[in-house]
């Protein structure tokens, strides 16, 4: 009696009466890929009448065992949809296509015990204007907190507060690398990555380029900045020109210092590789967003005997830079680099604000771990991406 | 085999070998292939951007129905402003266009990072440590890994005292991650090499042998 009553309760609670009724325990519609016959330990109900964005699922909780929800569209096999912790009772599938019928079942985690299959058709989407998406409140609060930290520290820095940033190994090598090129009478090659200025890494790279250009201008060392993206070309020209002006050597600036190669990733790579081999720059900076070309460039520079300073936040490319370059700025060090080098209040404040945000995040994570360990999931769910 | 595809296969094989010749050392054949690659790709991209982006998404729509599409002109004007840098008197306009472009994307990316990276990372690290099981051990590994790496990227204090061992653990996690990533990416690169060698053998050598022996 208990199980049918539970299902009836779900249907009544979700207001399914008079709307689309969930179809329960339809063995004929079950897919043939289940490894065990439907178990009577589970009851599953699906309803699409109350959720404008998806299909609501509710099931009788299993005894202390996590469950996996599985979904199939009409003529395909069941695939995992979501893993639910023990004690969870409901889930809303928002990844449905409007008007498409789906089959659902629930499986005990790490076993083949499954429920009967239920069907539900995703509601036809109704577009309506939303001024504020309440389910994104977590992102808004995080943004406000983050922005407040950064603005607060920027204001402190502008008022003259002393802000400390620890030593970053790769950056101390920048001056040394430029000095080496000066002593050898060879050029410095700066590659600002292959992405456009809409990429934060490229923006950070432009800040470091400004510092490098100022140094090369002071020492009278040749600088070359080949580009893949036209907008980076325009930005890099402005940055280098300004740096030469700031160093009091505008006459040293030449337009072709910052040049354009090609928009094609590997054509650009081939050209840079050839440049490294033929002109043998003493120092290569590979700082920005890199992809498959990272190892080709770093290895060509290494073979040419250049001292190389690399920096990127692309996780898959960092190992290549670590093995082929002398110094590597890993991930966020790239963003901290511009502040570290320039010591400008705006950038220093930004880094300090981010650091404080990190400390708070560490605290929140620890709190979440404690609460999750005691079975309190409300706080943890607040951070769920919606 | 049609003459055009015959010539195309030979050209592709020649250019492939020319690029690979760099493995020996820089040479005129590599330089030729490099120059062809750079020149052709640049010309191709200019055509592609004009006919696939500027013409259908800007010019055609503005000419066909300017009323509801007036806002597209803003993007077009900002694009033209980039060229102002070549006219000294109005070169500052080029900076305005760049400022709009960078500012817009920094704002967009900030929210994308918070919503797409930070929130899921925080949520997925709040894992329970309530029972003695292999799952708990995995959870502990994730929690220690995330927190120690976060501490490594903390710049406001030198890595001394308690921060030193914690950030050191973070470095170990980073290096293990790099090792796994390195192996995974190398595997992908090897598959690219296999693809190229398959083309040379299956698409070039074998058909040529068949053609010469008269069976093709």
Coordinates of C-alpha atoms in Angstrom, one line a residue:
Chain A
X1 CA 0.0 0.0 0.0
X2 CA 2.8 2.3 0.8
X3 CA 4.3 2.6 -2.6
X4 CA 1.1 3.3 -4.6
X5 CA 0.2 5.9 -2.0
X6 CA 3.6 7.5 -2.4
X7 CA 3.1 7.8 -6.1
X8 CA -0.3 9.1 -5.7
X9 CA 1.0 11.7 -3.3
X10 CA 3.6 12.8 -5.8
X11 CA 1.0 13.2 -8.6
X12 CA -1.2 15.2 -6.3
X13 CA 1.6 17.4 -5.0
X14 CA 2.9 18.2 -8.5
X15 CA -0.6 19.0 -9.7
X16 CA -0.6 16.3 -12.4
X17 CA -4.3 15.6 -12.1
X18 CA -5.9 16.9 -15.2
X19 CA -2.6 17.5 -16.9
X20 CA -0.2 14.9 -18.3
X21 CA -0.3 12.0 -16.0
X22 CA 2.9 10.1 -15.3
X23 CA 2.9 6.6 -16.7
X24 CA 4.3 4.2 -14.2
X25 CA 5.6 0.8 -14.5
X26 CA 5.2 0.2 -18.2
X27 CA 7.3 -2.9 -18.8
X28 CA 6.7 -2.9 -22.5
X29 CA 8.3 0.5 -22.9
X30 CA 11.4 -0.4 -20.9
X31 CA 14.6 -0.6 -22.9
X32 CA 16.3 -3.9 -23.3
X33 CA 19.6 -2.8 -22.0
X34 CA 18.8 -3.2 -18.3
X35 CA 20.7 -5.9 -16.7
X36 CA 18.1 -6.8 -14.1
X37 CA 14.3 -6.9 -14.2
X38 CA 12.6 -3.8 -12.8
X39 CA 12.7 -4.0 -9.0
X40 CA 9.7 -3.4 -6.8
X41 CA 12.1 -1.6 -4.4
X42 CA 11.6 1.6 -6.3
X43 CA 8.8 3.7 -7.5
X44 CA 9.5 6.5 -9.9
X45 CA 7.1 9.2 -11.1
X46 CA 7.6 11.9 -13.8
X47 CA 5.7 15.1 -14.3
X48 CA 6.0 17.9 -16.8
X49 CA 3.0 19.9 -16.0
X50 CA 4.5 22.1 -13.2
X51 CA 8.0 22.7 -14.6
X52 CA 8.1 25.2 -17.5
X53 CA 11.7 24.4 -18.0
X54 CA 11.8 20.6 -17.7
X55 CA 10.5 17.3 -16.3
X56 CA 10.2 16.8 -12.6
X57 CA 11.1 13.3 -11.3
X58 CA 10.3 12.0 -7.9
X59 CA 11.1 8.6 -6.4
X60 CA 10.7 6.7 -3.2
X61 CA 14.1 6.9 -1.5
X62 CA 16.2 3.8 -1.3
X63 CA 17.5 2.9 2.1
X64 CA 20.7 4.8 2.5
X65 CA 22.0 4.1 -1.0
X66 CA 22.8 6.7 -3.7
X67 CA 20.8 6.3 -6.9
X68 CA 21.5 7.1 -10.5
X69 CA 18.8 8.6 -12.7
X70 CA 18.9 7.3 -16.3
X71 CA 17.3 8.7 -19.4
X72 CA 16.6 7.6 -22.9
X73 CA 14.9 9.4 -25.7
X74 CA 12.3 7.3 -27.5
X75 CA 14.5 5.1 -29.6
X76 CA 17.9 5.2 -27.8
X77 CA 19.5 3.4 -24.9
X78 CA 19.5 4.6 -21.4
X79 CA 22.3 6.9 -20.4
X80 CA 23.2 8.3 -17.0
X81 CA 21.4 11.6 -16.3
X82 CA 22.4 12.4 -12.7
X83 CA 23.7 10.7 -9.6
X84 CA 21.7 11.5 -6.4
X85 CA 22.9 11.1 -2.9
X86 CA 21.1 8.7 -0.5
X87 CA 17.9 10.3 0.8
X88 CA 17.3 12.5 -2.3
X89 CA 13.7 12.3 -3.5
X90 CA 13.4 14.5 -6.5
X91 CA 15.2 16.0 -9.4
X92 CA 14.2 18.3 -12.3
X93 CA 15.6 17.4 -15.7
X94 CA 16.1 20.8 -17.4
X95 CA 18.2 19.4 -20.2
X96 CA 15.1 18.3 -22.3
X97 CA 14.1 19.4 -25.7
X98 CA 10.7 21.0 -26.0
X99 CA 8.0 18.5 -27.1
X100 CA 10.3 15.4 -27.0
X101 CA 9.2 12.3 -25.2
X102 CA 11.7 10.8 -22.7
X103 CA 12.0 7.5 -20.8
X104 CA 13.3 7.6 -17.2
X105 CA 14.3 5.0 -14.7
X106 CA 16.3 5.0 -11.5
X107 CA 19.1 2.6 -10.7
X108 CA 20.7 1.8 -7.3
X109 CA 24.3 3.0 -7.5
X110 CA 26.8 0.3 -8.1
X111 CA 24.2 -2.3 -8.8
X112 CA 21.8 -3.4 -11.5
X113 CA 18.6 -2.9 -9.6
X114 CA 16.4 -0.6 -11.6
X115 CA 13.0 0.8 -11.3
X116 CA 10.3 0.4 -13.9
X117 CA 10.4 2.9 -16.7
X118 CA 8.3 6.0 -16.9
X119 CA 7.6 8.3 -19.8
X120 CA 7.2 12.0 -19.9
X121 CA 7.0 14.6 -22.7
X122 CA 8.9 17.8 -22.2
X123 CA 6.6 20.8 -22.2
X124 CA 6.6 23.2 -25.1
X125 CA 8.9 26.1 -24.1
X126 CA 7.1 29.3 -23.4
X127 CA 9.3 32.3 -23.8
X128 CA 8.8 35.0 -21.3
X129 CA 10.8 38.1 -20.4
X130 CA 12.7 37.7 -17.1
X131 CA 14.3 40.7 -15.6
X132 CA 16.1 38.7 -12.9
X133 CA 16.9 35.0 -12.9
X134 CA 16.6 34.0 -9.3
X135 CA 18.3 30.7 -9.8
X136 CA 21.5 32.7 -10.7
X137 CA 21.5 34.6 -7.4
X138 CA 24.6 32.6 -6.3
X139 CA 26.6 33.9 -9.2
X140 CA 25.4 37.5 -8.6
X141 CA 26.4 37.3 -4.9
X142 CA 29.7 35.9 -5.8
X143 CA 30.3 38.6 -8.3
X144 CA 29.3 41.4 -5.9
X145 CA 31.6 39.9 -3.2
X146 CA 34.4 39.5 -5.6
X147 CA 34.0 43.0 -7.1
X148 CA 33.8 44.5 -3.6
X149 CA 37.1 42.9 -2.5
X150 CA 38.9 44.1 -5.6
X151 CA 37.5 47.7 -5.5
X152 CA 38.2 47.9 -1.8
X153 CA 41.8 47.0 -2.3
X154 CA 42.2 49.3 -5.3
X155 CA 41.0 52.2 -3.2
X156 CA 43.4 51.2 -0.4
X157 CA 46.3 51.0 -2.9
X158 CA 45.4 54.4 -4.3
X159 CA 45.4 55.9 -0.8
X160 CA 49.0 54.8 -0.5
X161 CA 48.6 51.6 1.5
X162 CA 51.6 49.3 1.1
X163 CA 50.5 46.1 -0.6
X164 CA 52.8 43.1 -0.6
X165 CA 52.9 40.4 -3.4
X166 CA 55.3 37.5 -2.9
X167 CA 58.2 36.8 -5.1
X168 CA 57.2 35.0 -8.4
X169 CA 60.2 33.0 -9.7
X170 CA 59.5 33.3 -13.4
X171 CA 59.2 37.1 -13.3
X172 CA 62.6 37.7 -11.7
X173 CA 64.0 36.0 -14.8
X174 CA 62.5 38.7 -17.1
X175 CA 65.1 41.3 -16.5
X176 CA 67.9 38.7 -16.6
X177 CA 66.6 37.4 -20.0
X178 CA 66.4 40.9 -21.5
X179 CA 69.9 41.6 -20.2
X180 CA 71.2 38.5 -21.8
X181 CA 69.8 39.6 -25.2
X182 CA 71.4 43.0 -24.7
X183 CA 74.8 41.5 -23.9
X184 CA 74.6 39.1 -26.9
X185 CA 73.4 41.9 -29.3
X186 CA 70.5 39.8 -30.4
X187 CA 66.8 40.5 -30.4
X188 CA 64.0 39.7 -27.9
X189 CA 61.1 37.8 -29.4
X190 CA 57.7 38.2 -27.7
X191 CA 54.8 35.9 -28.7
X192 CA 51.5 37.1 -27.2
X193 CA 49.7 33.8 -27.8
X194 CA 47.3 33.0 -30.6
X195 CA 44.0 34.2 -29.2
X196 CA 42.3 37.6 -29.6
X197 CA 42.1 40.4 -27.0
X198 CA 38.8 39.0 -25.8
X199 CA 40.9 36.4 -24.0
X200 CA 42.0 37.5 -20.5
X201 CA 45.3 35.8 -20.9
X202 CA 46.0 38.0 -23.9
X203 CA 45.1 41.1 -21.9
X204 CA 47.5 40.0 -19.2
X205 CA 50.1 39.3 -21.8
X206 CA 49.8 42.9 -23.1
X207 CA 50.6 44.2 -19.6
X208 CA 53.8 42.1 -19.5
X209 CA 54.6 43.1 -23.1
X210 CA 54.5 46.8 -21.9
X211 CA 57.1 46.0 -19.2
X212 CA 59.3 44.0 -21.6
X213 CA 59.1 46.8 -24.3
X214 CA 60.1 49.4 -21.7
X215 CA 63.1 47.4 -20.8
X216 CA 64.2 46.8 -24.4
X217 CA 63.7 50.5 -25.1
X218 CA 65.9 51.4 -22.1
X219 CA 68.7 48.9 -23.1
X220 CA 68.4 49.6 -26.8
X221 CA 67.7 46.0 -27.5
X222 CA 65.8 44.9 -30.6
X223 CA 62.3 43.6 -30.0
X224 CA 60.0 41.7 -32.3
X225 CA 56.3 40.8 -31.7
X226 CA 54.8 38.6 -34.4
X227 CA 51.0 38.3 -34.2
X228 CA 48.3 35.9 -35.3
X229 CA 45.3 38.1 -34.4
X230 CA 44.7 41.4 -36.1
X231 CA 43.2 43.0 -32.9
X232 CA 46.2 41.8 -30.9
X233 CA 48.4 43.4 -33.5
X234 CA 46.7 46.7 -33.1
X235 CA 46.8 46.5 -29.3
X236 CA 50.4 45.3 -29.2
X237 CA 51.5 48.2 -31.4
X238 CA 49.8 50.7 -29.0
X239 CA 51.4 49.0 -26.0
X240 CA 54.9 48.9 -27.4
X241 CA 54.7 52.4 -28.8
X242 CA 53.6 53.7 -25.4
X243 CA 56.3 51.7 -23.6
X244 CA 59.0 53.3 -25.9
X245 CA 57.6 56.7 -25.2
X246 CA 57.5 56.0 -21.5
X247 CA 61.2 54.9 -21.6
X248 CA 62.1 58.2 -23.3
X249 CA 63.1 56.4 -26.5
X250 CA 60.3 57.0 -29.0
X251 CA 62.9 57.2 -31.8
X252 CA 63.7 53.5 -31.2
X253 CA 60.2 52.4 -32.0
X254 CA 59.6 51.0 -35.4
X255 CA 56.2 50.0 -36.9
X256 CA 57.5 46.6 -38.1
X257 CA 58.6 45.6 -34.6
X258 CA 55.1 44.5 -34.1
X259 CA 54.1 42.6 -37.2
X260 CA 51.4 40.4 -38.6
X261 CA 51.9 36.8 -39.8
X262 CA 48.7 34.8 -40.5
X263 CA 45.4 34.1 -38.9
X264 CA 46.0 30.3 -39.4
X265 CA 47.3 28.7 -36.2
X266 CA 49.9 26.5 -37.8
X267 CA 50.9 28.9 -40.5
X268 CA 51.7 31.3 -37.7
X269 CA 53.5 28.5 -35.9
X270 CA 55.6 27.6 -38.9
X271 CA 56.6 31.2 -39.5
X272 CA 57.6 31.7 -35.8
X273 CA 59.5 28.5 -35.8
X274 CA 61.4 29.6 -38.9
X275 CA 62.0 33.0 -37.3
X276 CA 63.5 31.4 -34.1
X277 CA 65.7 29.1 -36.2
X278 CA 67.0 31.7 -38.7
X279 CA 67.3 34.8 -36.6
X280 CA 68.2 33.1 -33.3
X281 CA 66.8 35.6 -30.8
X282 CA 68.6 35.4 -27.5
X283 CA 65.3 35.6 -25.5
X284 CA 61.9 34.3 -26.2
X285 CA 58.8 35.2 -24.3
X286 CA 55.8 32.9 -24.9
X287 CA 53.1 34.6 -22.8
X288 CA 49.4 34.4 -23.4
X289 CA 46.9 31.8 -24.6
X290 CA 48.5 28.9 -26.5
X291 CA 47.2 25.7 -27.9
X292 CA 48.7 22.9 -30.0
X293 CA 51.5 25.1 -31.2
X294 CA 53.0 25.5 -27.7
X295 CA 55.5 22.6 -27.8
X296 CA 56.5 23.3 -31.4
X297 CA 57.4 26.9 -30.6
X298 CA 59.0 26.1 -27.3
X299 CA 61.1 23.3 -28.7
X300 CA 62.2 25.4 -31.7
X301 CA 63.3 28.2 -29.3
X302 CA 65.1 25.6 -27.1
X303 CA 66.9 24.1 -30.0
X304 CA 68.0 27.6 -31.1
X305 CA 69.6 28.1 -27.7
X306 CA 67.3 31.0 -26.5
X307 CA 66.5 31.6 -22.9
X308 CA 62.7 31.2 -22.7
X309 CA 60.1 32.6 -20.3
X310 CA 56.6 31.2 -20.9
X311 CA 53.3 31.8 -19.3
X312 CA 49.8 30.5 -19.9
X313 CA 46.7 29.4 -18.1
X314 CA 45.9 26.7 -20.7
X315 CA 46.2 23.6 -18.5
X316 CA 46.9 21.2 -21.4
X317 CA 49.8 23.3 -22.7
X318 CA 51.5 24.1 -19.4
X319 CA 53.4 20.8 -19.2
X320 CA 55.0 21.5 -22.6
X321 CA 56.2 24.9 -21.4
X322 CA 57.5 23.4 -18.1
X323 CA 59.6 20.9 -20.0
X324 CA 60.9 23.1 -22.8
X325 CA 61.3 26.6 -21.3
X326 CA 63.6 27.9 -18.6
X327 CA 60.9 29.7 -16.6
X328 CA 57.1 29.2 -16.7
X329 CA 54.4 31.3 -15.2
X330 CA 51.7 28.8 -14.2
X331 CA 48.1 29.7 -14.5
X332 CA 47.2 32.6 -12.2
X333 CA 50.9 33.6 -11.9
X334 CA 50.4 35.0 -15.4
X335 CA 47.7 37.4 -14.1
X336 CA 49.6 38.3 -11.0
X337 CA 52.7 39.0 -13.2
X338 CA 51.5 42.3 -14.6
X339 CA 50.8 43.6 -11.1
X340 CA 54.1 42.3 -9.7
X341 CA 56.1 43.9 -12.5
X342 CA 54.3 47.3 -12.7
X343 CA 53.5 47.7 -9.0
X344 CA 50.6 49.9 -10.2
X345 CA 47.9 50.4 -7.4
X346 CA 45.1 49.3 -9.8
X347 CA 46.7 46.0 -10.5
X348 CA 48.1 45.4 -7.0
X349 CA 44.7 46.1 -5.6
X350 CA 43.1 43.6 -8.0
X351 CA 45.5 40.8 -7.0
X352 CA 45.0 41.5 -3.3
X353 CA 41.3 41.5 -3.7
X354 CA 41.4 38.1 -5.5
X355 CA 43.6 36.7 -2.8
X356 CA 41.1 37.7 -0.1
X357 CA 38.4 36.2 -2.2
X358 CA 40.4 32.9 -2.3
X359 CA 40.8 32.9 1.5
X360 CA 37.0 33.3 1.8
X361 CA 36.4 30.5 -0.8
X362 CA 38.7 28.2 1.2
X363 CA 36.6 28.9 4.3
X364 CA 33.4 28.3 2.5
X365 CA 34.7 25.0 1.1
X366 CA 35.7 23.8 4.5
X367 CA 32.3 24.8 5.9
X368 CA 30.6 23.0 3.1
X369 CA 32.6 19.9 3.7
X370 CA 31.7 19.9 7.4
X371 CA 28.0 20.4 6.6
X372 CA 28.0 17.8 3.8
X373 CA 29.6 15.3 6.2
X374 CA 26.7 15.9 8.6
X375 CA 24.1 15.4 5.8
X376 CA 23.2 19.1 5.5
X377 CA 23.0 19.8 1.8
X378 CA 21.2 23.1 1.7
X379 CA 24.4 25.2 2.0
X380 CA 26.2 23.0 -0.6
X381 CA 23.3 23.2 -3.0
X382 CA 23.3 27.0 -2.9
X383 CA 26.6 26.8 -4.9
X384 CA 25.1 24.5 -7.6
X385 CA 25.4 25.8 -11.1
X386 CA 22.0 26.5 -12.5
Chain B
X1 CA 42.2 9.3 -61.1
X2 CA 41.3 12.8 -62.2
X3 CA 44.3 15.0 -63.1
X4 CA 43.2 17.6 -60.5
X5 CA 43.0 15.1 -57.6
X6 CA 46.3 13.5 -58.8
X7 CA 48.1 16.9 -58.7
X8 CA 46.4 17.7 -55.4
X9 CA 47.6 14.5 -53.7
X10 CA 51.2 15.1 -55.0
X11 CA 51.2 18.7 -53.8
X12 CA 49.8 17.7 -50.4
X13 CA 52.4 14.9 -50.0
X14 CA 55.2 17.3 -51.1
X15 CA 54.2 20.0 -48.7
X16 CA 53.8 17.5 -45.9
X17 CA 57.3 16.1 -46.5
X18 CA 58.7 19.7 -46.9
X19 CA 57.3 20.7 -43.4
X20 CA 58.7 17.5 -41.9
X21 CA 62.1 18.2 -43.4
X22 CA 62.5 20.8 -40.6
X23 CA 63.1 17.8 -38.3
X24 CA 66.5 17.5 -40.0
X25 CA 67.3 21.2 -40.1
X26 CA 66.1 24.5 -41.6
X27 CA 66.3 24.3 -45.4
X28 CA 65.0 26.0 -48.5
X29 CA 62.3 23.4 -49.1
X30 CA 60.9 24.1 -45.6
X31 CA 61.1 27.8 -46.2
X32 CA 59.2 27.4 -49.4
X33 CA 56.5 25.4 -47.7
X34 CA 56.4 27.8 -44.8
X35 CA 55.9 30.8 -47.2
X36 CA 53.2 29.1 -49.2
X37 CA 51.4 28.1 -46.0
X38 CA 51.5 31.6 -44.5
X39 CA 50.5 33.3 -47.8
X40 CA 47.7 30.9 -48.7
X41 CA 46.3 30.8 -45.2
X42 CA 46.3 34.6 -45.0
X43 CA 44.6 35.1 -48.3
X44 CA 42.1 32.3 -47.5
X45 CA 41.2 33.8 -44.1
X46 CA 40.6 37.3 -45.6
X47 CA 38.2 35.8 -48.2
X48 CA 36.6 33.7 -45.5
X49 CA 36.0 36.6 -43.1
X50 CA 34.7 38.9 -45.8
X51 CA 32.3 36.4 -47.5
X52 CA 31.2 34.4 -44.4
X53 CA 31.1 37.2 -41.8
X54 CA 31.3 40.8 -43.0
X55 CA 29.1 40.4 -46.1
X56 CA 26.2 38.2 -44.8
X57 CA 26.1 39.4 -41.2
X58 CA 26.7 43.1 -41.8
X59 CA 26.5 44.5 -45.3
X60 CA 23.8 42.2 -46.7
X61 CA 21.5 42.6 -43.7
X62 CA 22.0 46.4 -43.5
X63 CA 21.3 46.7 -47.3
X64 CA 18.3 44.4 -47.2
X65 CA 16.5 45.7 -44.1
X66 CA 18.3 48.5 -42.3
X67 CA 15.4 49.3 -40.0
X68 CA 15.6 46.5 -37.5
X69 CA 19.3 45.9 -38.1
X70 CA 20.5 49.4 -37.4
X71 CA 22.5 48.3 -34.4
X72 CA 24.8 46.2 -36.6
X73 CA 26.2 49.5 -37.9
X74 CA 27.7 50.1 -34.4
X75 CA 29.9 47.1 -34.8
X76 CA 30.7 48.1 -38.4
X77 CA 31.7 51.6 -37.3
X78 CA 33.8 50.3 -34.4
X79 CA 35.6 48.0 -37.0
X80 CA 36.3 50.9 -39.3
X81 CA 37.5 53.0 -36.3
X82 CA 40.3 50.4 -35.9
X83 CA 41.8 51.6 -39.2
X84 CA 41.9 55.2 -37.9
X85 CA 45.3 54.5 -36.3
X86 CA 46.8 54.9 -39.8
X87 CA 45.6 58.5 -39.9
X88 CA 47.6 60.4 -37.3
X89 CA 45.0 63.1 -36.7
X90 CA 42.3 60.6 -35.7
X91 CA 44.4 57.7 -34.5
X92 CA 42.9 57.9 -31.0
X93 CA 39.7 56.5 -32.4
X94 CA 41.4 53.2 -32.9
X95 CA 42.0 53.0 -29.2
X96 CA 38.3 53.7 -28.5
X97 CA 37.3 50.7 -30.6
X98 CA 39.8 48.5 -28.9
X99 CA 38.7 49.7 -25.5
X100 CA 35.0 48.8 -26.3
X101 CA 36.1 45.4 -27.5
X102 CA 38.3 44.5 -24.6
X103 CA 36.0 46.0 -22.0
X104 CA 33.0 44.1 -23.3
X105 CA 34.7 40.8 -23.4
X106 CA 36.4 41.2 -20.0
X107 CA 32.9 41.8 -18.5
X108 CA 31.4 38.8 -20.3
X109 CA 34.2 36.5 -19.4
X110 CA 34.2 37.5 -15.7
X111 CA 30.7 36.2 -15.3
X112 CA 31.4 33.2 -17.4
X113 CA 34.3 32.3 -15.2
X114 CA 32.4 32.8 -12.0
X115 CA 29.4 30.9 -13.2
X116 CA 31.1 28.3 -15.3
X117 CA 34.3 27.6 -13.3
X118 CA 34.3 29.0 -9.7
X119 CA 30.8 28.0 -8.7
X120 CA 31.0 24.4 -10.0
X121 CA 34.5 24.0 -8.5
X122 CA 33.3 25.2 -5.0
X123 CA 30.2 23.1 -5.2
X124 CA 32.0 19.9 -6.3
X125 CA 34.7 20.3 -3.6
X126 CA 32.1 20.4 -0.8
X127 CA 32.2 16.6 -0.4
X128 CA 31.2 14.6 2.6
X129 CA 33.8 12.9 4.7
X130 CA 31.4 11.0 6.9
X131 CA 32.2 7.3 6.4
X132 CA 35.3 5.1 6.2
X133 CA 35.2 4.1 2.5
X134 CA 37.1 4.4 -0.7
X135 CA 34.7 7.2 -1.8
X136 CA 35.6 9.2 1.3
X137 CA 39.3 8.8 0.5
X138 CA 38.7 10.1 -3.0
X139 CA 36.7 13.0 -1.6
X140 CA 39.6 13.8 0.8
X141 CA 42.0 13.7 -2.1
X142 CA 39.9 16.2 -4.1
X143 CA 39.4 18.5 -1.1
X144 CA 43.1 18.5 -0.2
X145 CA 44.1 19.0 -3.8
X146 CA 41.8 22.0 -4.4
X147 CA 42.7 23.7 -1.2
X148 CA 46.4 23.2 -1.4
X149 CA 46.5 24.4 -5.0
X150 CA 44.5 27.5 -4.0
X151 CA 47.0 28.2 -1.3
X152 CA 49.8 27.8 -3.8
X153 CA 48.2 30.6 -5.8
X154 CA 47.9 32.9 -2.8
X155 CA 50.2 35.8 -3.5
X156 CA 49.7 38.0 -0.5
X157 CA 52.1 36.2 1.8
X158 CA 55.5 34.5 1.2
X159 CA 55.4 30.7 1.3
X160 CA 56.8 30.3 4.7
X161 CA 55.6 28.8 8.0
X162 CA 52.4 26.7 7.6
X163 CA 51.9 28.0 4.0
X164 CA 55.2 26.3 2.9
X165 CA 54.2 22.6 3.4
X166 CA 50.6 23.3 2.2
X167 CA 51.7 25.0 -1.0
X168 CA 54.3 22.3 -1.5
X169 CA 51.5 19.7 -1.5
X170 CA 49.7 22.0 -4.0
X171 CA 52.8 21.9 -6.2
X172 CA 52.8 18.0 -6.1
X173 CA 49.1 18.0 -7.2
X174 CA 49.9 20.5 -10.0
X175 CA 52.8 18.3 -11.2
X176 CA 50.7 15.1 -11.2
X177 CA 48.1 17.0 -13.2
X178 CA 50.7 18.2 -15.6
X179 CA 52.1 14.7 -16.0
X180 CA 48.6 13.2 -16.8
X181 CA 47.9 16.1 -19.2
X182 CA 51.2 15.7 -20.9
X183 CA 50.7 12.0 -21.6
X184 CA 47.1 12.6 -22.7
X185 CA 48.1 15.4 -25.1
X186 CA 51.1 13.5 -26.5
X187 CA 48.7 10.6 -27.3
X188 CA 46.5 13.1 -29.2
X189 CA 49.5 14.4 -31.1
X190 CA 50.6 10.9 -32.0
X191 CA 47.2 10.3 -33.5
X192 CA 47.7 13.4 -35.6
X193 CA 51.0 12.1 -36.8
X194 CA 49.4 8.7 -37.6
X195 CA 46.8 10.5 -39.6
X196 CA 49.4 12.3 -41.7
X197 CA 51.5 9.1 -42.2
X198 CA 48.3 7.3 -43.2
X199 CA 47.7 9.9 -45.8
X200 CA 51.2 9.5 -47.1
X201 CA 51.1 5.7 -47.3
X202 CA 47.4 5.1 -48.1
X203 CA 46.6 8.3 -50.1
X204 CA 49.9 8.8 -51.9
X205 CA 52.4 5.9 -52.0
X206 CA 49.9 3.0 -52.5
X207 CA 47.8 4.6 -55.3
X208 CA 51.1 5.6 -57.0
X209 CA 52.4 2.0 -56.8
X210 CA 49.1 0.7 -58.1
X211 CA 49.1 3.3 -60.9
X212 CA 52.7 2.4 -61.9
X213 CA 52.0 -1.3 -61.8
X214 CA 48.9 -0.8 -63.9
X215 CA 46.3 -2.1 -61.5
X216 CA 44.9 1.2 -60.4

